Coordinates of C-alpha atoms in Angstrom, one line a residue:
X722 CA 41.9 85.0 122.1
X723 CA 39.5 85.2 124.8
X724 CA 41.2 82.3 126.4
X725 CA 43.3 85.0 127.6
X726 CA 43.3 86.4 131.7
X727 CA 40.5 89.3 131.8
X728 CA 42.3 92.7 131.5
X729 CA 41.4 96.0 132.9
X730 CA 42.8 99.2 131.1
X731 CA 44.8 101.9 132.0
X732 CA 43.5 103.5 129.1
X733 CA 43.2 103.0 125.6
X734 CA 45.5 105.4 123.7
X735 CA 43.9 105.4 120.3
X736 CA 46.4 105.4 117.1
X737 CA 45.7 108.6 115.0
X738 CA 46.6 107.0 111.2
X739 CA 47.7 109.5 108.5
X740 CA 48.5 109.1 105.6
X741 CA 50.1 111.1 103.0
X742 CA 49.9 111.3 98.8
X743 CA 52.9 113.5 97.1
X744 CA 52.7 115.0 93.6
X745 CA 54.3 112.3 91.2
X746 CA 55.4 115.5 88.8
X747 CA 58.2 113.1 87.0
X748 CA 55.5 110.8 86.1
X749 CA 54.8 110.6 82.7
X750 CA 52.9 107.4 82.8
X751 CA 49.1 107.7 81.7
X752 CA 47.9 105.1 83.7
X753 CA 46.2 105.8 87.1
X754 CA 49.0 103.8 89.5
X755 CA 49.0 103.7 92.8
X756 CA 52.7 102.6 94.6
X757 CA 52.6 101.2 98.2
X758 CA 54.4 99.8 100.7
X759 CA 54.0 96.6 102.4
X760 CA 55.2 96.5 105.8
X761 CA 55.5 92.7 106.6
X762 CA 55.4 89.7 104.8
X763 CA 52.3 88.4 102.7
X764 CA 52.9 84.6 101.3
X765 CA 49.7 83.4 101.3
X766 CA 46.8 84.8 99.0
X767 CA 43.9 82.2 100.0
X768 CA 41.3 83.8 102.0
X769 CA 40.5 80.6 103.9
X770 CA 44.3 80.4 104.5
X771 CA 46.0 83.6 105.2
X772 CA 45.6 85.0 109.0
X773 CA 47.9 88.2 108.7
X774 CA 46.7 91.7 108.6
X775 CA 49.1 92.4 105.1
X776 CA 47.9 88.9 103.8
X777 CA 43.7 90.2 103.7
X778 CA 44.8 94.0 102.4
X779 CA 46.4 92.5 99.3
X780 CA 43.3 89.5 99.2
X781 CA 40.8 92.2 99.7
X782 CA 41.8 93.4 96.0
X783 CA 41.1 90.0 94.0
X784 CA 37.8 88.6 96.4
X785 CA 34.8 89.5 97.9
X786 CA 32.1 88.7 100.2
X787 CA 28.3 88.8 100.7
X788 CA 28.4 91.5 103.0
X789 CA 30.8 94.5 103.2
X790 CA 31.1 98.0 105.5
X791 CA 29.3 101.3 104.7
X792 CA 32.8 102.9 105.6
X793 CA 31.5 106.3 105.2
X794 CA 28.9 105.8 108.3
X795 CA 29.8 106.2 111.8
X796 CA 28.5 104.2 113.5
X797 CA 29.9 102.1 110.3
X798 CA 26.8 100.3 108.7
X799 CA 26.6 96.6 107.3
X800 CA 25.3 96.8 103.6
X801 CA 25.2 94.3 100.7
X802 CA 28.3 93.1 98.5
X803 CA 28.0 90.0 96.5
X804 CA 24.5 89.8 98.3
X805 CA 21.6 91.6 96.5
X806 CA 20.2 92.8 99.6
X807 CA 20.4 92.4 103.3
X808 CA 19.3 89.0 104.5
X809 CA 15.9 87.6 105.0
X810 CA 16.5 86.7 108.7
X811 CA 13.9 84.3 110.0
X812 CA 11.8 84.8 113.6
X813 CA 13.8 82.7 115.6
X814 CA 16.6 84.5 114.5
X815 CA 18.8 81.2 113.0
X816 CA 17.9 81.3 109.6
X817 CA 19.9 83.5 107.2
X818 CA 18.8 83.5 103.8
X819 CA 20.5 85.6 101.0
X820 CA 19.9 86.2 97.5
X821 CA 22.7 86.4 95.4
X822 CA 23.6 89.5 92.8
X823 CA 23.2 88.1 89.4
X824 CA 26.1 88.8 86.5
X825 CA 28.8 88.9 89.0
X826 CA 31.6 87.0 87.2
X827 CA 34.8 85.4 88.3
X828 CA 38.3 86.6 86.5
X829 CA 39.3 85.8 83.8
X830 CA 41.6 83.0 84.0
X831 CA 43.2 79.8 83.0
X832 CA 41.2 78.0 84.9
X833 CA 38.6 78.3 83.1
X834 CA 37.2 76.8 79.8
X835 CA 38.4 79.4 77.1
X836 CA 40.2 81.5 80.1
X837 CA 37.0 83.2 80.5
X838 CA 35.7 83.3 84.0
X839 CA 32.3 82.1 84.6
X840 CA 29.3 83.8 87.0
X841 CA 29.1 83.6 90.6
X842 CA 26.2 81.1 91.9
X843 CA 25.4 80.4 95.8
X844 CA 27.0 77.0 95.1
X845 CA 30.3 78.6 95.4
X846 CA 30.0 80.2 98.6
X847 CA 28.8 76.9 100.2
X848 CA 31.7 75.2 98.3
X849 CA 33.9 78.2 100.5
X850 CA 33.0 77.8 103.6
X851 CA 33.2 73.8 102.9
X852 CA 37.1 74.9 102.3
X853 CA 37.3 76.4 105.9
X854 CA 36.4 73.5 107.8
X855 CA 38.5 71.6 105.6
X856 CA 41.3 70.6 108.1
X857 CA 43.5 69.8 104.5
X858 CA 43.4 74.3 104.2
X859 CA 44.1 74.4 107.4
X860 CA 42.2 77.0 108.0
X861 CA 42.6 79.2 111.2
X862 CA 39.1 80.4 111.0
X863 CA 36.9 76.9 111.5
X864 CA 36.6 78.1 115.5
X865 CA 35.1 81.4 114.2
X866 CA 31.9 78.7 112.7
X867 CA 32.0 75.7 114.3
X868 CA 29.6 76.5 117.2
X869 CA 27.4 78.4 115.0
X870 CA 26.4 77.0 111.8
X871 CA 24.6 73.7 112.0
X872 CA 26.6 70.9 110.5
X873 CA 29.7 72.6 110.1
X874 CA 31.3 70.2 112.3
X875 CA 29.9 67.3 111.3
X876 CA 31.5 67.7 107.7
X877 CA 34.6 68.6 109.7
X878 CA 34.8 65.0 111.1
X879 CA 33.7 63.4 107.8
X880 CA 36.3 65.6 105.5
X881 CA 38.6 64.2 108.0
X882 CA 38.0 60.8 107.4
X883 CA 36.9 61.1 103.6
X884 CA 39.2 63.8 102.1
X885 CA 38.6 65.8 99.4
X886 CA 34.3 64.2 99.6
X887 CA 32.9 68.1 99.2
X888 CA 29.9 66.1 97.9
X889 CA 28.9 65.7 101.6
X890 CA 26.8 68.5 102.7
X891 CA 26.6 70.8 105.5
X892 CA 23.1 71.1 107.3
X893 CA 23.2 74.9 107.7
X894 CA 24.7 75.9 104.7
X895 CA 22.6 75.4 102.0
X896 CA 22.1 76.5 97.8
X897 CA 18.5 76.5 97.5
X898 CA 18.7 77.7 93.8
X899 CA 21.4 79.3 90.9
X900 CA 20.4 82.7 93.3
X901 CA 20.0 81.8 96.6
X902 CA 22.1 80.7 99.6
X903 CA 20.8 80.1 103.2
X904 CA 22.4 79.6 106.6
X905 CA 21.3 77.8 109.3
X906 CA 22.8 78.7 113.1
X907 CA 22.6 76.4 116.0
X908 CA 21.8 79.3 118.2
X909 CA 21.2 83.1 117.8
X910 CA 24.0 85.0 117.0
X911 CA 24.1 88.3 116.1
X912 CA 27.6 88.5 115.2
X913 CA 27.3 86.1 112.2
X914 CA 26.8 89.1 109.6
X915 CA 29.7 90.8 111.0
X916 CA 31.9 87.2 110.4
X917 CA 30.5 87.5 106.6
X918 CA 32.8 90.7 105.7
X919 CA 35.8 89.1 107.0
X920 CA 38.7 88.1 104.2
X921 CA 38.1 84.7 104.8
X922 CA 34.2 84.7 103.9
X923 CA 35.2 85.5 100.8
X924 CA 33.9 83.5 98.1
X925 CA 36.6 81.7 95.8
X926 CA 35.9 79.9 92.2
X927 CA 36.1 75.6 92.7
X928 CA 38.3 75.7 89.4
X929 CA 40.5 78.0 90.6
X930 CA 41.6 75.8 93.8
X931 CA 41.7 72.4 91.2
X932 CA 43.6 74.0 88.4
X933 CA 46.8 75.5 90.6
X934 CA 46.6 72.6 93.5
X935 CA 49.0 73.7 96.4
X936 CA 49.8 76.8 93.8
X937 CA 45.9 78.1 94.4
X938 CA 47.6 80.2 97.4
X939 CA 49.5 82.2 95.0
X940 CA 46.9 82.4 92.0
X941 CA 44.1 84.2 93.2
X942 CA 40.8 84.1 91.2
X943 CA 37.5 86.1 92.4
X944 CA 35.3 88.6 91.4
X945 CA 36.6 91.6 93.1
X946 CA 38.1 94.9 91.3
X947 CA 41.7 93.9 90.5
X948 CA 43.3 91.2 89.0
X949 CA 46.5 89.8 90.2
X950 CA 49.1 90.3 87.9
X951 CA 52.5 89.9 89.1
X952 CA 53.7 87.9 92.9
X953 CA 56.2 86.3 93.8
X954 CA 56.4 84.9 97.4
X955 CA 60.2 85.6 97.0
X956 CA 60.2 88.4 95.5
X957 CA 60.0 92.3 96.5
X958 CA 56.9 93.7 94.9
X959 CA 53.5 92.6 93.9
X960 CA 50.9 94.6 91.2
X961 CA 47.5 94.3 90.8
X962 CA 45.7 95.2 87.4
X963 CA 42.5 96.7 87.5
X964 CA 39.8 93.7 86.2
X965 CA 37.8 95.3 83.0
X966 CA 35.0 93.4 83.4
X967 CA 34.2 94.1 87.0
X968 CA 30.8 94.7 87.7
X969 CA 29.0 98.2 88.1
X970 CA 29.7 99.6 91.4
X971 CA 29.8 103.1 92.5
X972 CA 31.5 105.1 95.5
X973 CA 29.3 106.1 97.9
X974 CA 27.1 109.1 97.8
X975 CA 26.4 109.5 101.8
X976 CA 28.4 110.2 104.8
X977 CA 28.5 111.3 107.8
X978 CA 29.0 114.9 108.9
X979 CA 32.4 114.1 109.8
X980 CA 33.3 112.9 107.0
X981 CA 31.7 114.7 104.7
X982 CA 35.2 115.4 103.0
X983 CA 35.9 112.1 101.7
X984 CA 32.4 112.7 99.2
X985 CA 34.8 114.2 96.5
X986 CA 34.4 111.3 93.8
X987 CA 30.7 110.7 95.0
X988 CA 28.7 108.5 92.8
X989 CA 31.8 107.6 90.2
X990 CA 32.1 104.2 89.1
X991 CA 35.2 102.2 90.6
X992 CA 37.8 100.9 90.6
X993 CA 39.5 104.8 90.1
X994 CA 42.9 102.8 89.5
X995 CA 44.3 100.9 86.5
X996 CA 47.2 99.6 88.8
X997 CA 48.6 99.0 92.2
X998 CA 52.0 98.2 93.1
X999 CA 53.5 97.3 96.9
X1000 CA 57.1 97.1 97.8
X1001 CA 58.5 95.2 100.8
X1002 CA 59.6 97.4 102.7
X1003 CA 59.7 96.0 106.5
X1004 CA 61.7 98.9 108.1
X1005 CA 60.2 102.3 108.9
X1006 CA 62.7 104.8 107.9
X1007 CA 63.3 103.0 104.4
X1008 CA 59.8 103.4 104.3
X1009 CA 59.8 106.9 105.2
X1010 CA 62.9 107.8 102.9
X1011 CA 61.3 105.8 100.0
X1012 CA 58.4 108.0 100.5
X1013 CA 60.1 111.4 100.6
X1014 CA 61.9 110.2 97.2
X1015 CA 58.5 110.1 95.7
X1016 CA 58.8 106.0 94.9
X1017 CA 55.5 105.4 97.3
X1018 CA 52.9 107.5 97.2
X1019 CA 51.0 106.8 100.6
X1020 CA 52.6 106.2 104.0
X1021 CA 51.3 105.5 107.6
X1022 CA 52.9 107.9 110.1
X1023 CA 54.7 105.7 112.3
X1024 CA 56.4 106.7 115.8
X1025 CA 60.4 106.8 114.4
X1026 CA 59.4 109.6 112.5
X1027 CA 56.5 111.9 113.3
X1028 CA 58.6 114.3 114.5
X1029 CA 59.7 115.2 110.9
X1030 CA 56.3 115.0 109.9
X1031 CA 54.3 117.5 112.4
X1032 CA 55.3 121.0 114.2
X1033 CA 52.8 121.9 116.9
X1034 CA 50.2 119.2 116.0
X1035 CA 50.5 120.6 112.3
X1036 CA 52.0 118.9 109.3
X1037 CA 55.1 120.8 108.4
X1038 CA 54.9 123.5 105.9
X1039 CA 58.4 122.0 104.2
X1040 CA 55.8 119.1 103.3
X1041 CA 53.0 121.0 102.5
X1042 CA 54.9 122.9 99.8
X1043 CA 56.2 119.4 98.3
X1044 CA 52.5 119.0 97.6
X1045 CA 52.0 116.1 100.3
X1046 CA 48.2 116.1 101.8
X1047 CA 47.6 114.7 105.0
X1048 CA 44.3 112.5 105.6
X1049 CA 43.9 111.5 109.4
X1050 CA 41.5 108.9 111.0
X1051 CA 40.0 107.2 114.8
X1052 CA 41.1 103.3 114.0
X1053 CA 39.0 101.0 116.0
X1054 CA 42.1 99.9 117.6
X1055 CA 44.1 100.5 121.0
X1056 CA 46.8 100.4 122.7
X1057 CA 46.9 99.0 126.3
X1058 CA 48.5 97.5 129.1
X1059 CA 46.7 95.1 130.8
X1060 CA 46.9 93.4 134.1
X1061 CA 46.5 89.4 134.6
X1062 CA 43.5 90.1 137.3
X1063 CA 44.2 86.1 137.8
X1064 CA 47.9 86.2 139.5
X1065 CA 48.8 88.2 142.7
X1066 CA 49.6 90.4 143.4
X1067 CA 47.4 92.0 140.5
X1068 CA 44.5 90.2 142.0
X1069 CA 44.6 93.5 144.4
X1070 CA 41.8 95.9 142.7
X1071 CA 43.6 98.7 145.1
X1072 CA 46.7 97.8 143.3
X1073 CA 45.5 97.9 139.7
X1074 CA 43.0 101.5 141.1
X1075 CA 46.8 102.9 142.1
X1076 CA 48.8 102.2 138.8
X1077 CA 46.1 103.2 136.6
X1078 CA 46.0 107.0 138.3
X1079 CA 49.9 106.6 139.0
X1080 CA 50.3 106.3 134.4
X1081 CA 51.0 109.7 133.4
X1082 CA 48.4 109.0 129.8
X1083 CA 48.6 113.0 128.2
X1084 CA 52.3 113.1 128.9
X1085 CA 52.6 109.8 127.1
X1086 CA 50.7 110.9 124.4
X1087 CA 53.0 113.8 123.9
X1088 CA 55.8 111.7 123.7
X1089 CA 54.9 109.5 121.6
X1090 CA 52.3 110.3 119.5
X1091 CA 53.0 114.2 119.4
X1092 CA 50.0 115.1 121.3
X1093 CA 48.5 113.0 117.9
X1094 CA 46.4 110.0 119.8
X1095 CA 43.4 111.0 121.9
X1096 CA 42.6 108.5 125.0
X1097 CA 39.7 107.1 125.7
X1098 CA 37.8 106.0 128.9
X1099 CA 37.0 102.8 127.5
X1100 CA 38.0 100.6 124.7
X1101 CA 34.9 102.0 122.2
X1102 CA 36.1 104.3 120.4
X1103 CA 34.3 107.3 118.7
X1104 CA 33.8 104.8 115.1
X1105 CA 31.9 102.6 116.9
X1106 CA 28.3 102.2 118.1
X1107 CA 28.2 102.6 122.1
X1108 CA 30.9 105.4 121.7
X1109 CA 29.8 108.1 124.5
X1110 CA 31.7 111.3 124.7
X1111 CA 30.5 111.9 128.3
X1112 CA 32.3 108.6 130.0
X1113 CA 34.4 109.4 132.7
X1114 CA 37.3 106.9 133.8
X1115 CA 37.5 107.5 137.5
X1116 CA 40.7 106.4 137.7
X1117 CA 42.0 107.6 134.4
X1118 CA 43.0 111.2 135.3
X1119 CA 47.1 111.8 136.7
X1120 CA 46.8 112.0 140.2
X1121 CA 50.3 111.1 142.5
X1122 CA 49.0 111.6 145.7
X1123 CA 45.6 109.7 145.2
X1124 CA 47.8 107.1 143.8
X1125 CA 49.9 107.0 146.9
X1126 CA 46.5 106.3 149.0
X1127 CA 45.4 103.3 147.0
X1128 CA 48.3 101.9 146.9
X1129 CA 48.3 102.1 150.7
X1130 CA 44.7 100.6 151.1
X1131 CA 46.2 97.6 149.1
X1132 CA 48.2 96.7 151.8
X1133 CA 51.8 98.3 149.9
X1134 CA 52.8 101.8 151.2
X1135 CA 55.2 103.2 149.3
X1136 CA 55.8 99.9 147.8
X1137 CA 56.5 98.4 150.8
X1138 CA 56.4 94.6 150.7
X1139 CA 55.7 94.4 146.8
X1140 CA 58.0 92.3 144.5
X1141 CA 59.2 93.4 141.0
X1142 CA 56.0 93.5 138.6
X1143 CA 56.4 92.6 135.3
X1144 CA 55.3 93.8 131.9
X1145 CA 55.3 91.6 129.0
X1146 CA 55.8 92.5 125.6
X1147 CA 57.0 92.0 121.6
X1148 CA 59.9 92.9 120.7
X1149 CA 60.5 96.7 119.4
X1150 CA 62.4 99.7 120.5
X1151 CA 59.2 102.1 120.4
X1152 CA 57.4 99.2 122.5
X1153 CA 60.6 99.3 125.3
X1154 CA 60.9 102.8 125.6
X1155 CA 56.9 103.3 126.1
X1156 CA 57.0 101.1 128.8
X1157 CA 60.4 102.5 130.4
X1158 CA 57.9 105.4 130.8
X1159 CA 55.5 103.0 132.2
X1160 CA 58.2 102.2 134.8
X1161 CA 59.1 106.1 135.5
X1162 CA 55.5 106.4 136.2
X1163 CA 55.2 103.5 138.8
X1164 CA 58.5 104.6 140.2
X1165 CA 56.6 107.8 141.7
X1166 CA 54.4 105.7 144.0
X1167 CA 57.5 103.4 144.8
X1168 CA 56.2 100.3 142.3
X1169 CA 59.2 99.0 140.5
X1170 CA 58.7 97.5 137.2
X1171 CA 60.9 95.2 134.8
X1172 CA 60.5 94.9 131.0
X1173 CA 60.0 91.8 129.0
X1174 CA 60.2 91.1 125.4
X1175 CA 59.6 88.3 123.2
X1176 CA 59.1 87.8 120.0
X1177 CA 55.5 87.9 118.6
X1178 CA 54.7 84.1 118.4
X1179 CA 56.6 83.8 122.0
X1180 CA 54.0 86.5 123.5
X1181 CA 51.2 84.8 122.4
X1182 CA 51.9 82.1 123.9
X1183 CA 53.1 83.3 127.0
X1184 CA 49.3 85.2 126.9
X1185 CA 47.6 81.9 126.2
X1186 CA 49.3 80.2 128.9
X1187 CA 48.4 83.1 131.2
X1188 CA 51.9 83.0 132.3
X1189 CA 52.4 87.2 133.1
X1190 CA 51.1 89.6 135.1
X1191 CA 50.7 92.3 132.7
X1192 CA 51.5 92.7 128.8
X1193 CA 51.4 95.6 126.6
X1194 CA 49.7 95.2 122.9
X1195 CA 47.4 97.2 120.3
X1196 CA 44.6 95.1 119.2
X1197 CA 42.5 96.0 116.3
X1198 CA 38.7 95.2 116.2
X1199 CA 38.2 92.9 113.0
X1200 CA 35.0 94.0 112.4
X1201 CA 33.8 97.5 113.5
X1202 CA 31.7 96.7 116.5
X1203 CA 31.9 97.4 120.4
X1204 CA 31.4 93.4 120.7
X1205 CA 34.6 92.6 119.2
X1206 CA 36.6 94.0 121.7
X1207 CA 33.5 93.0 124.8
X1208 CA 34.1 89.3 123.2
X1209 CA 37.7 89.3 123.0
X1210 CA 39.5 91.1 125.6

């Protein structure tokens, strides 16, 4: 996405996620299940495949991956998965080796002799990543690699040519033993280990992908915690069944001070659950009426509806008394507008200076987010590494009349001589009427602004193109680092 025009910020309006857990007191089930809803489609379950946010929650259940997140951490830490350890990393920094955990074994399944699953070896991970520059997967992460590992695109051009020959190796991604995998890089990059937690470094079982053929996408087989026991791409729900012969793992036993509340179940082995079941439910209030009927147990707070949730910045006491419990957390996400810098008149840096002090952010906030979100002066939020509480956006504070002047030194008093600026965005009623507060706000220094909405795939291309002045989007980091958002925005 970095193809995109550079952006500056008006500000970065950080989400404040909560979510909520009622009393199930007409449940006479034994079993520990958990019901969810799922907000958006998820018809794909191959982790080399799938590129949608709902797609890796539900894949993040059935695979896993060398590396994983010390979620508990702030700055969030990188710590071992599948991997027995951190890597050995060499001295010129391009060699990665890894030794892998032994007795880690894939699910039980059909695919397998006897329907017992077999144990993980490095072998499969290099047969994994082989699938990912496999143009037949088709694959949207091949970019994230193909400048990085060594080799990766020569197999590329030869699976091309020779499909299905995953008997031709790849130079930098090598099995030395039953135990031990390496990578090779073509340069330094110290981003790699981050790429390694993603959804689609997950490692996936050979027999698997040659049992169900074209099926594979909606059979998943890996070594994580749950099994998948009932999808349907067609149908409305999906359950996952915890897997009884996952592997010893424990919930962590540190955090920090800040989150020193989330150590209740400290050192207990997981998974906690014997089931979890998601509903499609794509529309906020069914979701939100679904949830007050006690048929999900855990809901994001979304915009239709956090005025029924909070009172003075407070959940409600009405829920409080219905047993709900309210759990709230930074995302390492933001919302923004940002200018094309690469089309006039937004090639003005008076211009952009004016708008910025012109955007009324804290009334915003209370708008929309109930006084909820907290803005930033940057894009690092306080999760991330390079978070400093002390920043100070000069041109991030309400201020009219200092506005007025920069807008003046652009060469526009009052507006004077400026044309209609844009503001380009996806389709939604929340988005519109955010940025019909936008517009109000430019209004006051005599900028007149016009909405435009697409749908999603539209936008992006529009974006790609570089054909608007300014959009408005949330981005969220895929990895929890301050050079996700440095490398793609």
């Amino acid at each position: 996405m970095n193809k995109f025009a550079k952006f500056i910020f008006l500000g970065a309006l950080l989400a404040l996620t909560i979510k909520f857990w009622p009393k199930r007191e007409d449940d006479q089930n034994p079993e520990k299940e958990l019901h969810l809803a799922l907000p958006d489609s998820a018809d794909n379950m191959d982790p080399a495949a799938s590129d949608s946010l709902y797609s890796a929650k539900l894949t993040a259940k059935v695979y896993e991956g060398l590396l994983e997140y010390h979620y508990l951490k702030r700055p969030t830490e990188l710590i071992p998965n599948l991997a027995e350890a951190m890597p050995t990393i060499s001295s010129d920094g391009l060699t990665y080796t890894f030794s892998i955990k032994k007795g880690v074994y894939f699910h039980d399944n059909a695919c397998f002799p006897n329907g017992k699953g077999r144990e993980l070896i490095a072998e499969d991970f290099v047969y994994s990543f082989k699938r990912i520059a496999d143009p037949a997967v088709h694959s949207p992460y091949f970019s994230l690699f193909a400048d990085h590992i060594k080799g990766i695109k020569v197999f590329n051009k030869h699976i091309t040519a020779h499909k299905d020959d995953y008997k031709y190796p790849i130079e930098g991604i090598q099995a030395l033993d039953r135990y031990t995998l390496q990578f090779t890089l073509t340069a330094k990059f110290p981003l790699f280990l981050h790429y390694l937690t993603g959804n689609f470094a997950s490692v996936v079982a050979k027999e698997a992908v040659n049992y169900y053929g074209s099926a594979f996408i909606n059979h998943p087989v890996g070594t994580g915690p749950f099994t998948l026991d009932c999808f349907n791409p067609r149908g409305s729900k999906i359950t996952f069944v915890k897997n009884k012969n996952f592997r010893e793992k424990y919930y962590p036993t540190e955090a920090s001070p800040a989150l020193q509340h989330l150590l209740g179940p400290a050192g207990k082995r997981i998974p906690f659950l014997d089931k979890i079941t998601y509903y499609d439910i794509y529309e906020e209030q069914p979701r939100w009426l679904q949830f007050k009927e006690k048929k999900i147990d855990c809901i994001k707070v979304e915009k239709s509806y956090i005025k029924q949730v909070f009172e003075n910045g407070q959940l409600k006491q009405e829920l409080k008394d219905q047993g709900i419990s309210l759990l709230g957390e930074v995302q390492s996400s933001i919302s923004f507008i940002g200018f094309n810098c690469l089309k006039k008149p937004l090639d003005n840096k008076k211009l952009r200076q004016a708008m910025s002090l012109a955007f009324d952010r804290d009334t915003y906030n209370k708008l929309f987010s109930d006084g909820l979100g907290t803005t930033h002066p940057s894009f690092i939020s306080s999760s991330l590494a390079g978070y400093s509480p002390s920043l100070v956006n000069p041109y991030g504070t309400y201020d009219v009349a200092k506005a007025k002047e920069h807008l003046a030194a652009a060469g526009y008093p009052d507006g004077k001589g400026l044309p209609t600026l844009t503001v380009d965005t996806y389709t939604s009623t929340a988005n519109k009427l955010g940025l019909e507060f936008f517009g109000k706000c430019m209004a006051k220094i005599g900028i007149r602004v016009e909405i435009e909405q697409s749908i999603f795939p539209a936008l992006l291309k529009k974006l790609s193109k570089q054909d608007y002045l300014m959009s408005s989007l949330s981005w969220g980091a895929d990895y929890p680092d301050a050079a996700y958002f440095f490398c793609n925005l």
